[in-house]
Amino acid sequence: MKSTNGSKSGRPRGWLTAGAVLVFGGLLPACREPAPTHDTAASAAPSSAAPSSSARPGTAFDALDGMDVRKPVPLLPMMANHQKQNMRDHLVAVQEIIVAAASNDFAGVERAASRIGSSEQMGRMCSHMGAAAPGFTDQALAFHRTADTVAEAARKGDKDAVMSALGRTLATCTGCHAAWKQQVVDESTWQRLTSSAPPTGHR
């Protein structure tokens, strides 16, 4: 996709900014109260109809959770909160990338992209978050590695490459959110699922 400067696509100049924010923001994990403890496999099983009142305790949250057939990522409350904070900051970073790219501020693009790029600390965090959800860590790390290419394009001063890399980064992001949902659990459930002590240092 060509950039809005010199683009021949005919789309309005602000289409990418609005679209990215709507797509990215709409897929952020919804705020939720701690869910009742239940097996990971049971949470991932698809539901072909609205949950029956006899299947689970009858609350509005249980009904919504039963309709959401994404795979669960079991997290302690403090981990789930930390993850949500990170997701909100990812959204702000994407906004800053788009605004900076629009004015050819490649240093600004690189600074914003570095917040969602890969690092040793980010790798440890993703591993902790995905300890009870096989496959989650790899997908999360793919997002951060793809975000590195945004900064690489910015260092070359290539606006088209920046926007193309950002598009690929958002694709990994939306793919991850389409596959996974938070499942808040207590410490005993976490230890049973991971065979390890609860992680510390997420705040």
Coordinates of C-alpha atoms in Angstrom, one line a residue:
M1 CA 0.0 0.0 0.0
K2 CA 1.4 3.4 -0.9
S3 CA 1.6 6.1 1.7
T4 CA -1.0 8.8 1.7
N5 CA 1.6 11.2 0.3
G6 CA 1.6 10.5 -3.4
S7 CA -0.8 7.7 -3.0
K8 CA -2.7 6.5 -6.1
S9 CA -5.2 4.5 -4.1
G10 CA -7.7 7.3 -4.0
R11 CA -8.5 6.7 -0.3
P12 CA -8.9 9.6 2.0
R13 CA -5.7 10.8 3.8
G14 CA -7.0 9.8 7.2
W15 CA -8.3 6.3 6.4
L16 CA -5.3 4.5 7.9
T17 CA -5.3 6.4 11.1
A18 CA -8.9 5.9 11.8
G19 CA -8.9 2.3 10.6
A20 CA -5.9 1.3 12.7
V21 CA -7.3 2.8 15.8
L22 CA -10.7 1.2 15.4
V23 CA -9.3 -2.2 14.6
F24 CA -6.6 -2.2 17.2
G25 CA -8.7 -0.6 19.9
G26 CA -11.7 -2.9 19.2
L27 CA -9.6 -6.0 19.8
L28 CA -8.1 -5.0 23.2
P29 CA -9.1 -7.4 26.0
A30 CA -12.4 -6.3 27.6
C31 CA -12.3 -5.4 31.3
R32 CA -13.6 -8.3 33.3
E33 CA -14.1 -9.6 36.8
P34 CA -12.2 -12.7 37.8
A35 CA -13.7 -15.7 36.1
P36 CA -14.7 -18.8 37.9
T37 CA -11.9 -21.4 37.8
H38 CA -12.5 -24.0 35.1
D39 CA -10.3 -26.3 32.9
T40 CA -8.5 -24.7 30.0
A41 CA -9.8 -27.3 27.6
A42 CA -13.4 -26.7 28.6
S43 CA -13.0 -23.0 28.1
A44 CA -11.6 -23.5 24.5
A45 CA -14.5 -25.8 23.4
P46 CA -16.7 -24.1 20.8
S47 CA -20.3 -23.4 21.7
S48 CA -22.9 -23.9 18.9
A49 CA -25.6 -22.1 20.7
A50 CA -26.2 -19.7 23.6
P51 CA -25.2 -21.2 26.9
S52 CA -27.9 -23.1 28.7
S53 CA -28.8 -22.0 32.2
S54 CA -27.9 -25.4 33.6
A55 CA -24.4 -25.4 32.1
R56 CA -22.8 -22.8 34.3
P57 CA -23.9 -20.4 37.1
G58 CA -26.3 -18.1 35.5
T59 CA -24.7 -14.7 35.3
A60 CA -24.4 -12.2 32.4
F61 CA -20.6 -12.6 32.5
D62 CA -20.9 -16.4 32.3
A63 CA -23.2 -16.1 29.3
L64 CA -20.7 -13.8 27.5
D65 CA -17.8 -16.0 28.4
G66 CA -19.6 -19.0 27.0
M67 CA -20.1 -17.2 23.7
D68 CA -16.4 -16.3 23.4
V69 CA -14.8 -19.5 22.0
R70 CA -11.2 -18.1 21.8
K71 CA -8.6 -20.1 23.7
P72 CA -8.0 -18.9 27.3
V73 CA -4.8 -17.5 28.6
P74 CA -4.9 -18.3 32.4
L75 CA -3.5 -15.3 34.3
L76 CA -3.4 -14.2 38.0
P77 CA -5.3 -11.0 38.6
M78 CA -2.1 -8.8 38.7
M79 CA -0.8 -10.4 35.5
A80 CA -4.1 -9.8 33.7
N81 CA -4.1 -6.2 34.8
H82 CA -0.5 -5.7 33.7
Q83 CA -1.3 -7.3 30.3
K84 CA -4.2 -4.8 29.9
Q85 CA -1.9 -1.9 30.7
N86 CA 0.6 -3.1 28.1
M87 CA -2.2 -3.5 25.5
R88 CA -3.3 0.1 26.1
D89 CA 0.3 1.3 25.7
H90 CA 0.6 -0.7 22.5
L91 CA -2.4 1.2 21.1
V92 CA -0.9 4.6 22.1
A93 CA 2.4 3.5 20.4
V94 CA 0.6 2.7 17.2
Q95 CA -1.2 6.1 17.3
E96 CA 2.2 7.8 17.7
I97 CA 3.7 5.9 14.9
I98 CA 0.9 7.0 12.5
V99 CA 1.1 10.6 13.6
A100 CA 4.9 10.7 13.3
A101 CA 4.8 9.0 9.9
A102 CA 2.3 11.5 8.6
S103 CA 4.8 14.3 9.2
N104 CA 7.8 12.3 8.1
D105 CA 9.1 12.4 11.7
F106 CA 11.1 9.1 11.4
A107 CA 12.9 9.6 14.7
G108 CA 9.4 9.8 16.3
V109 CA 8.3 6.6 14.5
E110 CA 11.4 4.8 15.7
R111 CA 10.9 5.9 19.3
A112 CA 7.2 4.8 19.3
A113 CA 8.0 1.5 17.6
S114 CA 10.7 0.7 20.1
R115 CA 8.1 0.5 22.8
I116 CA 6.4 -2.4 21.1
G117 CA 9.6 -4.0 19.7
S118 CA 11.3 -7.2 21.0
S119 CA 13.6 -7.2 24.0
E120 CA 14.9 -9.7 26.5
Q121 CA 12.5 -8.2 29.1
M122 CA 9.6 -8.5 26.7
G123 CA 10.5 -12.1 26.0
R124 CA 10.5 -13.0 29.7
M125 CA 7.1 -11.3 30.2
C126 CA 5.5 -13.1 27.2
S127 CA 6.8 -16.4 28.6
H128 CA 5.3 -15.7 32.0
M129 CA 2.0 -14.7 30.5
G130 CA 1.8 -17.8 28.3
A131 CA 3.0 -20.3 30.8
A132 CA -0.4 -21.9 31.1
A133 CA -1.4 -21.4 27.4
P134 CA 0.8 -23.4 24.9
G135 CA 1.3 -21.4 21.7
F136 CA 0.5 -18.0 23.2
T137 CA 4.1 -17.0 23.9
D138 CA 5.2 -17.7 20.3
Q139 CA 2.4 -15.7 18.9
A140 CA 3.0 -12.8 21.3
L141 CA 6.7 -12.7 20.4
A142 CA 5.9 -12.7 16.7
F143 CA 4.1 -9.5 17.3
H144 CA 7.1 -7.8 18.9
R145 CA 9.5 -9.1 16.3
T146 CA 7.3 -7.8 13.5
A147 CA 7.2 -4.4 15.3
D148 CA 11.0 -4.3 15.1
T149 CA 10.6 -3.9 11.3
V150 CA 8.7 -0.6 11.8
A151 CA 11.8 0.9 13.5
E152 CA 14.1 -0.6 10.9
A153 CA 12.1 1.1 8.1
A154 CA 12.1 4.4 10.1
R155 CA 15.9 4.3 10.3
K156 CA 16.0 4.2 6.5
G157 CA 13.6 7.1 6.2
D158 CA 11.3 5.0 4.0
K159 CA 7.7 6.1 4.7
D160 CA 6.2 3.4 2.4
A161 CA 8.2 0.7 4.2
V162 CA 7.1 2.1 7.6
M163 CA 3.4 1.9 6.7
S164 CA 3.8 -1.6 5.2
A165 CA 5.7 -2.8 8.3
L166 CA 3.0 -1.3 10.6
G167 CA 0.3 -3.1 8.6
R168 CA 2.1 -6.4 9.1
T169 CA 2.5 -5.6 12.8
L170 CA -1.2 -4.9 13.2
A171 CA -2.0 -8.1 11.4
T172 CA 0.0 -10.1 14.0
C173 CA -1.7 -8.2 16.7
T174 CA -5.3 -8.7 15.5
G175 CA -4.5 -12.4 14.8
C176 CA -3.4 -12.9 18.4
H177 CA -6.5 -11.1 19.8
A178 CA -8.7 -13.2 17.5
A179 CA -7.2 -16.4 19.0
W180 CA -6.9 -15.7 22.7
K181 CA -8.8 -14.3 25.7
Q182 CA -7.9 -13.7 29.3
Q183 CA -9.0 -16.2 31.9
V184 CA -8.4 -14.9 35.5
V185 CA -7.5 -17.6 37.9
D186 CA -6.4 -17.9 41.6
E187 CA -2.9 -19.0 42.7
S188 CA -3.7 -22.6 43.3
T189 CA -5.2 -23.0 39.8
W190 CA -2.1 -21.2 38.3
Q191 CA 0.2 -23.6 40.1
R192 CA -1.8 -26.6 39.0
L193 CA -1.8 -25.5 35.4
T194 CA 1.9 -24.5 35.2
S195 CA 3.5 -26.7 37.9
S196 CA 5.4 -23.7 39.1
A197 CA 5.2 -20.9 41.6
P198 CA 3.3 -17.7 40.6
P199 CA 5.6 -15.2 38.8
T200 CA 6.5 -12.0 40.5
G201 CA 7.8 -8.6 39.3
H202 CA 5.0 -7.8 36.8
R203 CA 4.3 -4.4 38.4

